[in-house]
Amino acid sequence: MSNAAQQKDSSPPAAAPAAQRTAISPTRAENFPEWYQEVVKAADMAENSPVRGSMIIKPYGWALWENMTAIFDKWLKNYGIQNAYFPLLIPVSFLAKEAEHVEGFAKECAVVTHHRLEKGPNGGLIPSPSAELEEPYVVRPTSETIIGDAMARWIQSYRDLPLKLNQWNNVMRWEMRTRLFLRTSEFLWHEGHCAFETADEARADALHVMGLYKKFFQDYLAFTGYDGPKTAEERFPGADETFGFEAMMQDGKALQAATSHDLGQNFSKSLGIKFQGRDGKEAHAWTTSWAYSTRTLGGMIMMHGDDDGIIMPPRVAPIQIMILPVVKNESESGELMEFCNKVAEDLKKAGFATQVDGRDMRTPDKMWSAVKKGIPVRVEIGQREMEQNSVTFVRRDLGRESKTTATVSAFMAAIQGVLDDIHNTLLNRHKNFTAANTFDAKSTTEIRDFYTAGKTGFVRVPVELLNDQSLNQFRKENAISTRCMPFEDEGRSVLLAKSY
RNA sequence: CGGGGCGUAGCGCAGUCUGGUAGCGCAACUGCUUUGGGAGCAGUGGGCCGGGGGUUCAAAUCCUCUCGCCCCGACCA
């Protein structure tokens, strides 16, 4: 409860018999939020910036995001989505057009009110009073309105439908409390916006993209979770239905990894997205929107990381294989580097993201650096290996016990399988973890007992319980939200959890 | 926005109560020895003590205002 006091006591591991030093301290068990921050730092992925709530994504973090976007972008195009770009600034009046939408976002909008600076009375620069905008702009918190406005002009006939757009961009929501990747004021995402002739098509689109997310998370990011409709209280402002993908973090809190919205005709009516139908009559289009963001990346860290730092899922890892030359003495180093580079070249030709760590550092330090960056496979090559034309490699997911020596040709033949196996190990770990942290409860009393006992995870309860006022009161007091109504239970149940 | 904690070298911290020339560990740099899971010795460099204003002969230290960070809560597709 009194967290502030507790933390201080729990963070130093009390100089106990440091059996095995972990690369990250505190450990997950000691202090999960602090562990998370340290992991991001240790991997050199991101840092806080001078701009409150906005982070700097460093090259290694960016490389991961880039991989996460490149793959999914192809899938979207394959599904018939066209990428486009819409303005960062949205006229306030646009945002105001959809009643629920304004209400949902007004509280967290950054507003642009001036177009010129001038010298202030105390030095420095101030917005020039003579340069106040007639109508302020908001920095987009999401783009439904400005894209809808364009759609209204672009769509005249049912022949213009469906219109399926997406943009990779940044948005801003003035968050009160931020954490690297998980919640930042400015964040990166893609936002898809589609318009259809019929309600069924729109619904199918929202569901289809949710399916893509699920597949992407499973096949590339190596995690699983529950997908399904959100309850009314968690719905996107202005949506008829929101589908979410909920994943369980190692501290027992849920994280929404993606959402997809069936917006019905709410936005088309307020923004005038109309078309002449096959019957010659005027009709409003049915629209959708969907997204995943840099938050998903943060979630991935919290799902796969261990006390030595992040573990990169191999299929999106910026560096899949790191080769460490183990140099004994200078005289051999030239020949050894040549050998390492040769192996690296072959791996690169075979399509694997490979690097040789040729930095002038002690070997153990390079090893830990690779560990903290979560590089799936670390290859060590010293005099021994070179003489036998072999390599020694270690899997990040299994640690030093997995150390194996193989001939170069055997390694080349096996590496794809090794990476796939790492992927599967991570995925299965997370599947088992999710299953082990999903509990069933049939009554408000059971739910109360669960949380009162200090347990965490998903609690799956019958949807009818949402009508129980005493449960709602309890949820409110304990910050327990409804996550989604899993498709697999066909609407009979809803998942409760504390969440990010 | 409420409650709590905290800003001192790149990082982690001591010094603040009781005002008197800015310290420790790690990292960095140099040299030698080392190198297959976090090395050893010797040496060197590095500070607007978050920022503004005040009190004082004198401020990291006291007063005041402010900015920022962390944790919890509220809020949050």
Coordinates of C-alpha atoms (C1' of nucleotides) in Angstrom, one line a residue:
Chain A
M1 CA 0.0 0.0 0.0
S2 CA 2.3 2.8 1.2
N3 CA 4.4 2.3 -1.9
A4 CA 6.7 5.3 -1.5
A5 CA 7.9 4.0 1.9
Q6 CA 8.1 0.4 0.7
Q7 CA 10.1 1.1 -2.3
K8 CA 13.0 2.6 -0.5
D9 CA 13.3 -0.5 1.7
S10 CA 12.9 -3.1 -1.1
S11 CA 15.2 -1.7 -3.7
P12 CA 18.7 -2.5 -2.4
P13 CA 19.1 -6.3 -2.3
A14 CA 20.6 -6.0 1.2
A15 CA 24.1 -7.2 0.2
A16 CA 22.8 -10.7 0.4
P17 CA 24.9 -13.6 -0.9
A18 CA 24.9 -12.3 -4.4
A19 CA 24.7 -15.8 -5.8
Q20 CA 24.5 -14.6 -9.4
R21 CA 24.7 -10.9 -10.3
T22 CA 22.0 -9.8 -12.6
A23 CA 22.7 -7.3 -15.4
I24 CA 19.7 -5.3 -14.3
S25 CA 19.1 -4.0 -10.8
P26 CA 16.6 -4.0 -9.3
T27 CA 15.3 -7.3 -10.4
R28 CA 11.7 -7.7 -11.6
A29 CA 10.7 -9.1 -8.3
E30 CA 12.3 -6.3 -6.3
N31 CA 10.8 -3.4 -8.2
F32 CA 9.1 -3.9 -11.5
P33 CA 8.6 -0.3 -12.7
E34 CA 12.2 0.5 -11.9
W35 CA 13.4 -2.6 -13.5
Y36 CA 11.6 -1.6 -16.7
Q37 CA 13.3 1.8 -16.8
E38 CA 16.7 0.3 -16.2
V39 CA 16.1 -2.3 -19.0
V40 CA 15.3 0.4 -21.5
K41 CA 18.4 2.4 -20.5
A42 CA 20.7 -0.7 -20.4
A43 CA 19.6 -1.6 -23.9
D44 CA 20.3 1.9 -25.0
M45 CA 16.9 2.1 -26.6
A46 CA 15.5 5.4 -25.4
E47 CA 15.9 8.2 -22.9
N48 CA 13.9 11.1 -21.6
S49 CA 14.2 14.4 -23.5
P50 CA 14.2 18.0 -22.5
V51 CA 10.6 18.0 -23.6
R52 CA 8.4 17.0 -20.8
G53 CA 6.8 13.6 -21.4
S54 CA 8.4 13.2 -24.8
M55 CA 11.2 10.7 -25.3
I56 CA 14.2 10.4 -27.5
I57 CA 14.2 7.0 -29.3
K58 CA 17.9 6.1 -29.7
P59 CA 19.2 4.2 -32.8
Y60 CA 18.8 0.7 -31.3
G61 CA 15.2 1.4 -30.1
W62 CA 14.4 3.0 -33.4
A63 CA 15.8 0.0 -35.4
L64 CA 13.3 -2.2 -33.5
W65 CA 10.4 0.1 -34.2
E66 CA 11.4 0.3 -37.8
N67 CA 11.3 -3.5 -38.1
M68 CA 8.0 -3.6 -36.3
T69 CA 6.6 -1.1 -38.8
A70 CA 8.2 -2.4 -42.0
I71 CA 6.7 -5.8 -41.7
F72 CA 3.2 -4.7 -40.7
D73 CA 3.2 -2.0 -43.4
K74 CA 3.5 -4.7 -46.0
W75 CA 0.6 -6.7 -44.6
L76 CA -1.6 -3.6 -44.7
K77 CA -0.7 -2.9 -48.3
N78 CA -1.3 -6.5 -49.1
Y79 CA -4.8 -6.0 -47.6
G80 CA -5.4 -3.1 -49.9
I81 CA -4.6 -0.2 -47.7
Q82 CA -3.1 2.9 -49.2
N83 CA -0.7 5.0 -47.2
A84 CA -1.2 8.8 -47.2
Y85 CA -0.4 11.7 -45.0
F86 CA -2.6 14.2 -43.2
P87 CA -1.7 17.4 -41.2
L88 CA -0.2 17.4 -37.8
L89 CA -2.5 20.3 -36.8
I90 CA -6.2 20.0 -36.7
P91 CA -8.6 22.9 -36.5
V92 CA -10.3 22.9 -33.1
S93 CA -13.7 23.1 -34.8
F94 CA -13.0 19.7 -36.5
L95 CA -12.4 18.0 -33.2
A96 CA -15.6 19.4 -31.9
K97 CA -17.7 17.9 -34.6
E98 CA -18.2 14.5 -33.0
A99 CA -19.7 15.0 -29.5
E100 CA -18.3 12.0 -27.7
H101 CA -15.0 12.3 -29.5
V102 CA -14.4 15.9 -28.3
E103 CA -15.3 14.8 -24.8
G104 CA -12.8 12.0 -24.9
F105 CA -9.9 14.0 -26.1
A106 CA -10.4 17.7 -25.1
K107 CA -8.7 17.1 -21.8
E108 CA -5.4 16.1 -23.3
C109 CA -4.9 18.3 -26.3
A110 CA -1.9 20.5 -27.0
V111 CA -3.2 23.7 -28.6
V112 CA -1.4 25.9 -31.1
T113 CA -2.6 29.5 -30.7
H114 CA 0.0 31.7 -32.3
H115 CA 2.1 31.9 -35.4
R116 CA 4.9 34.2 -34.4
L117 CA 7.3 34.8 -31.6
E118 CA 8.7 38.1 -30.4
K119 CA 11.1 39.3 -27.7
G120 CA 9.5 39.2 -24.3
P121 CA 9.7 41.9 -21.6
N122 CA 12.2 39.8 -19.6
G123 CA 14.2 38.7 -22.5
G124 CA 13.5 35.4 -24.2
L125 CA 10.7 34.8 -26.7
I126 CA 7.0 35.0 -26.2
P127 CA 4.1 34.3 -28.6
S128 CA 3.4 37.6 -30.3
P129 CA 0.0 39.0 -29.1
S130 CA -0.5 40.4 -32.6
A131 CA -0.1 36.9 -34.1
E132 CA -2.9 35.1 -32.4
L133 CA -4.7 32.6 -34.7
E134 CA -8.3 33.3 -35.4
E135 CA -9.0 29.6 -34.9
P136 CA -6.5 27.6 -32.8
Y137 CA -5.3 24.2 -33.9
V138 CA -4.8 21.1 -31.8
V139 CA -1.8 18.9 -32.3
R140 CA -3.5 15.7 -33.5
P141 CA -4.4 13.3 -30.7
T142 CA -5.8 11.1 -33.5
S143 CA -6.9 11.9 -37.0
E144 CA -10.5 10.8 -37.4
T145 CA -11.8 14.2 -38.0
I146 CA -9.3 15.6 -40.4
I147 CA -9.2 12.4 -42.5
G148 CA -13.0 12.2 -42.3
D149 CA -13.2 15.8 -43.6
A150 CA -11.1 14.8 -46.6
M151 CA -13.1 11.6 -47.1
A152 CA -16.3 13.7 -47.3
R153 CA -14.8 15.4 -50.3
W154 CA -13.3 12.4 -51.9
I155 CA -16.3 10.1 -51.7
Q156 CA -19.3 10.9 -53.9
S157 CA -20.5 7.5 -55.2
Y158 CA -20.6 3.9 -53.9
R159 CA -18.0 3.4 -56.6
D160 CA -15.5 5.4 -54.5
L161 CA -15.9 2.8 -51.7
P162 CA -14.3 1.2 -50.0
L163 CA -11.6 3.8 -49.3
K164 CA -8.9 2.3 -47.2
L165 CA -6.2 4.6 -45.8
N166 CA -3.4 4.5 -43.3
Q167 CA -0.7 6.8 -42.1
W168 CA 2.4 6.2 -40.0
N169 CA 2.9 9.2 -37.9
N170 CA 3.1 10.8 -34.5
V171 CA 0.3 12.0 -32.3
M172 CA 0.2 13.9 -29.0
R173 CA -1.8 13.4 -25.9
W174 CA -1.0 15.6 -22.9
E175 CA -0.5 12.8 -20.4
M176 CA -0.2 13.5 -16.8
R177 CA 2.2 10.7 -16.1
T178 CA 4.6 9.3 -18.6
R179 CA 6.9 6.3 -19.0
L180 CA 9.3 5.5 -21.8
F181 CA 7.4 3.8 -24.6
L182 CA 4.4 2.8 -22.5
R183 CA 2.9 6.2 -22.2
T184 CA 4.5 9.3 -23.7
S185 CA 2.9 12.6 -24.6
E186 CA 4.1 12.3 -28.1
F187 CA 4.1 8.8 -29.5
L188 CA 4.4 7.0 -32.8
W189 CA 1.9 4.7 -34.4
H190 CA 0.0 4.0 -37.5
E191 CA -3.6 4.9 -37.9
G192 CA -5.8 3.2 -40.4
H193 CA -9.0 4.9 -41.5
C194 CA -11.4 3.2 -43.8
A195 CA -14.9 4.0 -45.2
F196 CA -17.3 1.4 -46.5
E197 CA -20.7 1.2 -48.2
T198 CA -22.2 -1.1 -45.6
A199 CA -22.2 -1.7 -41.9
D200 CA -21.1 -5.3 -42.4
E201 CA -18.1 -4.4 -44.4
A202 CA -17.0 -1.9 -41.8
R203 CA -17.4 -4.5 -39.0
A204 CA -15.5 -7.1 -41.1
D205 CA -12.7 -4.6 -41.6
A206 CA -12.3 -3.8 -37.9
L207 CA -12.3 -7.6 -37.2
H208 CA -9.9 -8.4 -40.0
V209 CA -7.3 -5.9 -38.9
M210 CA -7.6 -7.2 -35.3
G211 CA -6.8 -10.5 -36.8
L212 CA -3.7 -9.1 -38.4
Y213 CA -2.6 -7.6 -35.1
K214 CA -3.0 -10.9 -33.4
K215 CA -1.1 -12.7 -36.0
F216 CA 1.7 -10.1 -36.1
F217 CA 2.1 -10.2 -32.3
Q218 CA 2.2 -14.0 -32.3
D219 CA 4.3 -14.6 -35.4
Y220 CA 6.8 -11.7 -35.0
L221 CA 6.7 -10.2 -31.5
A222 CA 6.2 -13.6 -29.9
F223 CA 3.4 -12.8 -27.5
T224 CA -0.2 -13.7 -27.1
G225 CA -3.2 -12.4 -25.3
Y226 CA -7.0 -12.0 -25.6
D227 CA -8.8 -10.2 -28.3
G228 CA -12.4 -9.2 -28.2
P229 CA -14.8 -6.3 -27.9
K230 CA -14.3 -3.7 -25.2
T231 CA -17.0 -2.9 -22.7
A232 CA -18.9 0.4 -23.2
E233 CA -16.9 2.1 -20.5
E234 CA -13.6 1.4 -22.4
R235 CA -14.8 2.1 -25.9
F236 CA -13.1 4.7 -28.1
P237 CA -14.9 8.0 -27.9
G238 CA -17.2 8.0 -30.9
A239 CA -17.1 4.3 -31.7
D240 CA -20.0 1.9 -31.9
E241 CA -17.6 -0.9 -31.0
T242 CA -14.0 -1.2 -30.0
F243 CA -12.0 -4.3 -30.3
G244 CA -8.9 -4.6 -28.2
F245 CA -5.9 -7.0 -27.9
E246 CA -4.9 -7.4 -24.3
A247 CA -1.6 -8.9 -23.2
M248 CA -0.4 -9.8 -19.7
M249 CA 2.8 -8.2 -18.4
Q250 CA 5.1 -10.0 -16.0
D251 CA 3.9 -7.9 -13.0
G252 CA 0.3 -9.1 -13.5
K253 CA -1.0 -5.9 -15.2
A254 CA -2.6 -5.9 -18.6
L255 CA -1.6 -3.8 -21.5
Q256 CA -3.7 -3.0 -24.6
A257 CA -1.4 -3.9 -27.5
A258 CA -3.7 -2.7 -30.3
T259 CA -7.2 -1.5 -30.9
S260 CA -9.6 -1.5 -33.8
H261 CA -12.8 0.5 -33.9
D262 CA -16.1 0.1 -35.8
L263 CA -17.1 3.8 -35.9
G264 CA -20.5 3.0 -37.4
Q265 CA -21.9 6.2 -39.0
N266 CA -21.0 8.4 -36.1
F267 CA -18.2 10.2 -37.9
S268 CA -19.7 10.1 -41.3
K269 CA -22.7 11.8 -40.0
S270 CA -20.9 14.5 -38.1
L271 CA -18.4 15.1 -40.9
G272 CA -20.7 14.6 -43.8
I273 CA -19.1 11.5 -45.5
K274 CA -22.0 10.8 -47.9
F275 CA -22.3 8.9 -51.1
Q276 CA -24.9 8.1 -53.7
G277 CA -25.8 4.5 -53.4
R278 CA -26.6 1.8 -55.9
D279 CA -30.3 2.7 -55.4
G280 CA -29.6 6.3 -56.3
K281 CA -30.2 7.4 -52.7
E282 CA -27.8 9.3 -50.5
A283 CA -26.3 7.4 -47.7
H284 CA -23.7 7.9 -45.0
A285 CA -20.5 5.8 -45.2
W286 CA -19.6 3.3 -42.4
T287 CA -16.1 4.0 -41.1
T288 CA -13.4 2.3 -39.1
S289 CA -10.1 3.2 -37.5
W290 CA -7.4 1.0 -35.9
A291 CA -3.9 1.3 -34.5
Y292 CA -0.9 0.0 -32.6
S293 CA 1.7 2.3 -31.2
T294 CA 5.2 2.5 -29.7
R295 CA 3.5 1.3 -26.5
T296 CA 3.3 -2.1 -28.0
L297 CA 7.1 -2.0 -28.0
G298 CA 7.2 -1.2 -24.3
G299 CA 4.8 -4.1 -23.7
M300 CA 7.1 -6.4 -25.5
I301 CA 9.9 -5.5 -23.2
M302 CA 7.8 -6.2 -20.1
M303 CA 6.6 -9.5 -21.5
H304 CA 9.9 -11.0 -22.6
G305 CA 12.5 -9.3 -20.4
D306 CA 14.4 -11.1 -17.6
D307 CA 16.7 -9.8 -14.8
D308 CA 19.5 -9.4 -17.4
G309 CA 17.4 -7.1 -19.6
I310 CA 15.4 -7.2 -22.7
I311 CA 15.1 -10.3 -24.9
M312 CA 14.5 -9.4 -28.5
P313 CA 12.1 -11.6 -30.4
P314 CA 14.3 -12.8 -33.3
R315 CA 12.1 -11.9 -36.2
V316 CA 12.2 -8.2 -35.3
A317 CA 15.5 -8.0 -33.6
P318 CA 17.7 -5.2 -35.0
I319 CA 20.7 -7.5 -34.5
Q320 CA 19.9 -11.2 -34.6
I321 CA 23.4 -12.4 -34.3
M322 CA 26.3 -10.7 -32.5
I323 CA 29.8 -12.1 -33.2
L324 CA 32.3 -11.6 -30.5
P325 CA 36.0 -12.1 -31.4
V326 CA 37.7 -13.5 -28.3
V327 CA 41.1 -12.1 -28.6
K328 CA 43.9 -13.6 -26.6
N329 CA 46.8 -11.6 -27.9
E330 CA 47.3 -8.9 -30.4
S331 CA 49.3 -11.0 -32.8
E332 CA 46.4 -13.2 -33.6
S333 CA 43.8 -10.5 -33.7
G334 CA 44.1 -9.6 -37.3
E335 CA 43.6 -13.2 -38.5
L336 CA 40.8 -13.7 -36.0
M337 CA 38.9 -10.6 -37.1
E338 CA 39.2 -11.7 -40.7
F339 CA 37.6 -15.0 -39.8
C340 CA 34.8 -13.3 -37.8
N341 CA 34.1 -11.0 -40.7
K342 CA 33.9 -13.9 -43.1
V343 CA 31.4 -15.7 -40.9
A344 CA 29.4 -12.5 -40.5
E345 CA 29.4 -11.9 -44.3
D346 CA 28.1 -15.4 -44.9
L347 CA 25.3 -14.9 -42.3
K348 CA 24.4 -11.5 -43.8
K349 CA 24.2 -13.1 -47.3
A350 CA 21.9 -15.7 -45.9
G351 CA 19.7 -12.8 -44.7
F352 CA 20.5 -12.6 -41.0
A353 CA 21.0 -9.3 -39.2
T354 CA 24.6 -9.8 -38.0
Q355 CA 27.2 -7.6 -36.4
V356 CA 30.8 -8.2 -35.3
D357 CA 31.6 -6.5 -32.0
G358 CA 35.1 -5.3 -32.9
R359 CA 35.2 -2.7 -30.2
D360 CA 38.3 -2.3 -28.1
M361 CA 36.8 -3.7 -24.9
R362 CA 37.3 -6.6 -22.7
T363 CA 35.4 -9.7 -23.9
P364 CA 33.2 -10.1 -20.8
D365 CA 32.0 -6.5 -21.2
K366 CA 31.0 -7.1 -24.7
M367 CA 29.1 -10.2 -23.7
W368 CA 27.1 -8.3 -21.1
S369 CA 26.5 -5.6 -23.7
A370 CA 25.0 -8.2 -26.0
V371 CA 23.0 -9.6 -23.2
K372 CA 21.5 -6.3 -22.2
K373 CA 20.6 -5.5 -25.7
G374 CA 18.7 -8.8 -25.8
I375 CA 20.5 -10.1 -29.0
P376 CA 19.0 -13.5 -29.6
V377 CA 22.2 -15.3 -30.6
R378 CA 25.7 -14.5 -29.4
V379 CA 28.5 -16.1 -31.3
E380 CA 32.0 -16.3 -29.7
I381 CA 34.9 -17.0 -31.9
G382 CA 38.4 -17.4 -30.5
Q383 CA 41.6 -19.1 -31.5
R384 CA 40.1 -22.5 -30.7
E385 CA 37.1 -22.0 -33.0
M386 CA 39.1 -20.5 -35.8
E387 CA 41.5 -23.5 -35.8
Q388 CA 38.6 -25.9 -36.0
N389 CA 36.6 -23.8 -38.4
S390 CA 33.8 -23.6 -35.8
V391 CA 31.8 -21.2 -33.7
T392 CA 30.5 -21.3 -30.1
F393 CA 27.1 -19.7 -29.7
V394 CA 24.8 -18.9 -26.8
R395 CA 21.0 -18.3 -26.9
R396 CA 19.8 -15.2 -25.1
D397 CA 16.6 -16.9 -24.0
L398 CA 18.3 -19.8 -22.4
G399 CA 21.4 -18.2 -21.1
R400 CA 24.9 -19.5 -20.7
E401 CA 23.8 -23.1 -20.2
S402 CA 22.9 -23.2 -23.9
K403 CA 26.5 -22.6 -25.0
T404 CA 27.2 -24.9 -28.0
T405 CA 30.1 -25.4 -30.3
A406 CA 29.5 -26.3 -33.9
T407 CA 31.4 -26.2 -37.2
V408 CA 30.7 -23.2 -39.3
S409 CA 28.8 -25.2 -41.9
A410 CA 26.7 -26.9 -39.2
F411 CA 26.0 -23.5 -37.6
M412 CA 25.0 -22.0 -41.0
A413 CA 22.6 -24.9 -41.6
A414 CA 21.1 -24.7 -38.1
I415 CA 20.9 -20.9 -37.4
Q416 CA 17.5 -20.4 -38.9
G417 CA 16.1 -23.2 -36.8
V418 CA 17.8 -21.8 -33.7
L419 CA 16.2 -18.4 -34.3
D420 CA 12.8 -20.0 -34.9
D421 CA 13.2 -22.0 -31.7
I422 CA 14.0 -18.9 -29.7
H423 CA 10.9 -17.3 -31.1
N424 CA 8.8 -20.3 -30.2
T425 CA 10.4 -20.5 -26.7
L426 CA 9.5 -16.9 -26.1
L427 CA 6.0 -17.3 -27.4
N428 CA 5.3 -20.5 -25.4
R429 CA 6.7 -18.9 -22.3
H430 CA 4.3 -16.0 -22.7
K431 CA 1.4 -18.3 -23.6
N432 CA 2.0 -20.4 -20.4
F433 CA 2.4 -17.2 -18.4
T434 CA -0.8 -15.8 -19.7
A435 CA -2.7 -19.0 -19.0
A436 CA -1.2 -19.3 -15.5
N437 CA -2.3 -15.7 -14.9
T438 CA -5.8 -16.0 -16.1
F439 CA -8.3 -16.9 -13.3
D440 CA -12.0 -17.5 -13.2
A441 CA -14.4 -16.0 -10.8
K442 CA -18.1 -16.5 -10.7
S443 CA -19.2 -13.9 -8.1
T444 CA -18.3 -10.5 -6.8
T445 CA -17.3 -12.1 -3.6
E446 CA -14.8 -14.3 -5.4
I447 CA -13.4 -11.3 -7.2
R448 CA -13.1 -9.3 -4.0
D449 CA -11.3 -12.2 -2.3
F450 CA -8.9 -12.5 -5.3
Y451 CA -7.8 -9.0 -5.1
T452 CA -7.9 -8.7 -1.4
A453 CA -5.4 -11.6 -1.3
G454 CA -3.1 -9.4 -3.3
K455 CA -3.3 -11.5 -6.5
T456 CA -2.9 -10.1 -10.0
G457 CA -3.6 -11.2 -13.5
F458 CA -6.7 -11.5 -15.7
V459 CA -9.9 -12.4 -13.8
R460 CA -12.5 -13.8 -16.2
V461 CA -16.0 -13.2 -14.9
P462 CA -19.5 -13.7 -16.4
V463 CA -20.6 -10.5 -18.2
E464 CA -23.7 -10.2 -16.1
L465 CA -21.6 -9.3 -13.1
L466 CA -20.9 -5.9 -14.7
N467 CA -24.4 -4.9 -13.6
D468 CA -23.5 -5.5 -10.0
Q469 CA -23.1 -2.0 -8.5
S470 CA -21.0 -3.3 -5.5
L471 CA -18.5 -4.8 -8.0
N472 CA -18.3 -1.5 -9.9
Q473 CA -17.6 0.3 -6.7
F474 CA -14.9 -2.2 -5.8
R475 CA -13.4 -1.9 -9.2
K476 CA -13.3 1.8 -9.0
E477 CA -11.6 1.8 -5.6
N478 CA -9.0 -0.7 -6.7
A479 CA -8.3 0.6 -10.2
I480 CA -9.5 -2.6 -11.8
S481 CA -10.8 -2.1 -15.4
T482 CA -12.6 -4.3 -17.9
R483 CA -10.1 -5.3 -20.6
C484 CA -12.2 -7.0 -23.2
M485 CA -14.8 -9.7 -23.7
P486 CA -12.7 -12.5 -25.3
F487 CA -13.9 -13.7 -28.7
E488 CA -13.1 -17.2 -27.5
D489 CA -15.8 -17.0 -24.9
E490 CA -18.4 -15.6 -27.4
G491 CA -19.5 -12.7 -25.2
R492 CA -20.2 -14.7 -22.1
S493 CA -17.3 -13.4 -20.1
V494 CA -15.3 -10.3 -19.5
L495 CA -11.7 -10.0 -18.4
L496 CA -10.9 -7.8 -15.4
A497 CA -7.4 -6.6 -14.6
K498 CA -5.2 -3.7 -13.4
S499 CA -3.7 -2.2 -16.5
Y500 CA -1.1 0.1 -18.0
Chain B
rC1 C1' -4.4 17.5 -10.9
rG2 C1' -3.8 15.3 -5.4
rG3 C1' -0.3 12.5 -2.0
rG4 C1' 4.8 10.9 -1.2
rG5 C1' 10.1 10.9 -2.6
rC6 C1' 14.1 13.3 -5.2
rG7 C1' 17.4 16.9 -8.3
rU8 C1' 25.4 17.6 -6.2
rA9 C1' 30.9 15.0 -12.3
rG10 C1' 28.4 10.6 -17.7
rC11 C1' 25.8 7.0 -13.8
rG12 C1' 24.9 5.9 -8.5
rC13 C1' 25.3 8.6 -4.1
rA14 C1' 27.5 11.3 0.7
rG15 C1' 27.7 16.2 2.4
rU16 C1' 22.2 20.0 3.9
rC17 C1' 19.8 19.2 10.4
rU18 C1' 24.4 22.6 13.0
rG19 C1' 26.5 28.0 6.7
rG20 C1' 33.2 28.5 6.4
rU21 C1' 37.6 26.8 -0.4
rA22 C1' 33.1 20.3 -3.5
rG23 C1' 33.6 14.6 -1.9
rC24 C1' 33.2 9.0 -2.6
rG25 C1' 32.2 4.7 -5.8
rC26 C1' 31.6 3.2 -10.8
rA27 C1' 32.4 4.9 -15.7
rA28 C1' 35.9 7.9 -18.9
rC29 C1' 41.1 8.9 -20.3
rU30 C1' 46.8 7.3 -20.1
rG31 C1' 50.4 3.4 -19.1
rC32 C1' 51.6 -1.7 -18.0
rU33 C1' 49.7 -6.6 -16.9
rU34 C1' 45.1 -9.0 -18.5
rU35 C1' 40.9 -11.0 -21.7
rG36 C1' 36.2 -18.0 -23.0
rG37 C1' 30.5 -14.6 -17.8
rG38 C1' 31.2 -8.1 -15.0
rA39 C1' 40.0 -7.8 -14.2
rG40 C1' 44.5 -5.7 -11.2
rC41 C1' 48.0 -1.7 -10.2
rA42 C1' 49.5 3.3 -10.9
rG43 C1' 48.2 8.0 -12.7
rU44 C1' 44.9 11.9 -15.2
rG45 C1' 40.7 14.8 -16.5
rG46 C1' 36.0 16.1 -15.3
rG47 C1' 31.1 20.5 -11.3
rC48 C1' 26.6 27.5 -12.9
rC49 C1' 25.4 21.5 -6.1
rG50 C1' 18.3 21.9 -11.5
rG51 C1' 17.0 27.5 -12.2
rG52 C1' 15.6 32.6 -10.3
rG53 C1' 15.3 35.8 -6.1
rG54 C1' 16.5 36.7 -1.0
rU55 C1' 19.2 36.5 4.1
rU56 C1' 24.6 36.6 5.4
rC57 C1' 31.3 38.9 5.8
rA58 C1' 30.3 33.9 3.7
rA59 C1' 25.0 29.5 0.9
rA60 C1' 25.1 22.8 -2.0
rU61 C1' 23.6 23.9 3.2
rC62 C1' 18.8 28.9 5.7
rC63 C1' 14.2 31.5 3.4
rU64 C1' 11.2 32.0 -1.1
rC65 C1' 9.5 31.2 -6.0
rU66 C1' 10.0 28.1 -10.0
rC67 C1' 11.4 23.9 -13.4
rG68 C1' 12.1 18.8 -13.9
rC69 C1' 12.3 13.5 -12.6
rC70 C1' 10.4 9.0 -9.9
rC71 C1' 6.4 6.2 -7.3
rC72 C1' 1.1 5.9 -5.9
rG73 C1' -3.7 7.8 -7.1
rA74 C1' -7.1 10.4 -10.4
rC75 C1' -7.2 10.7 -15.6
rC76 C1' -6.1 8.1 -20.0
rA77 C1' -8.5 4.7 -28.3

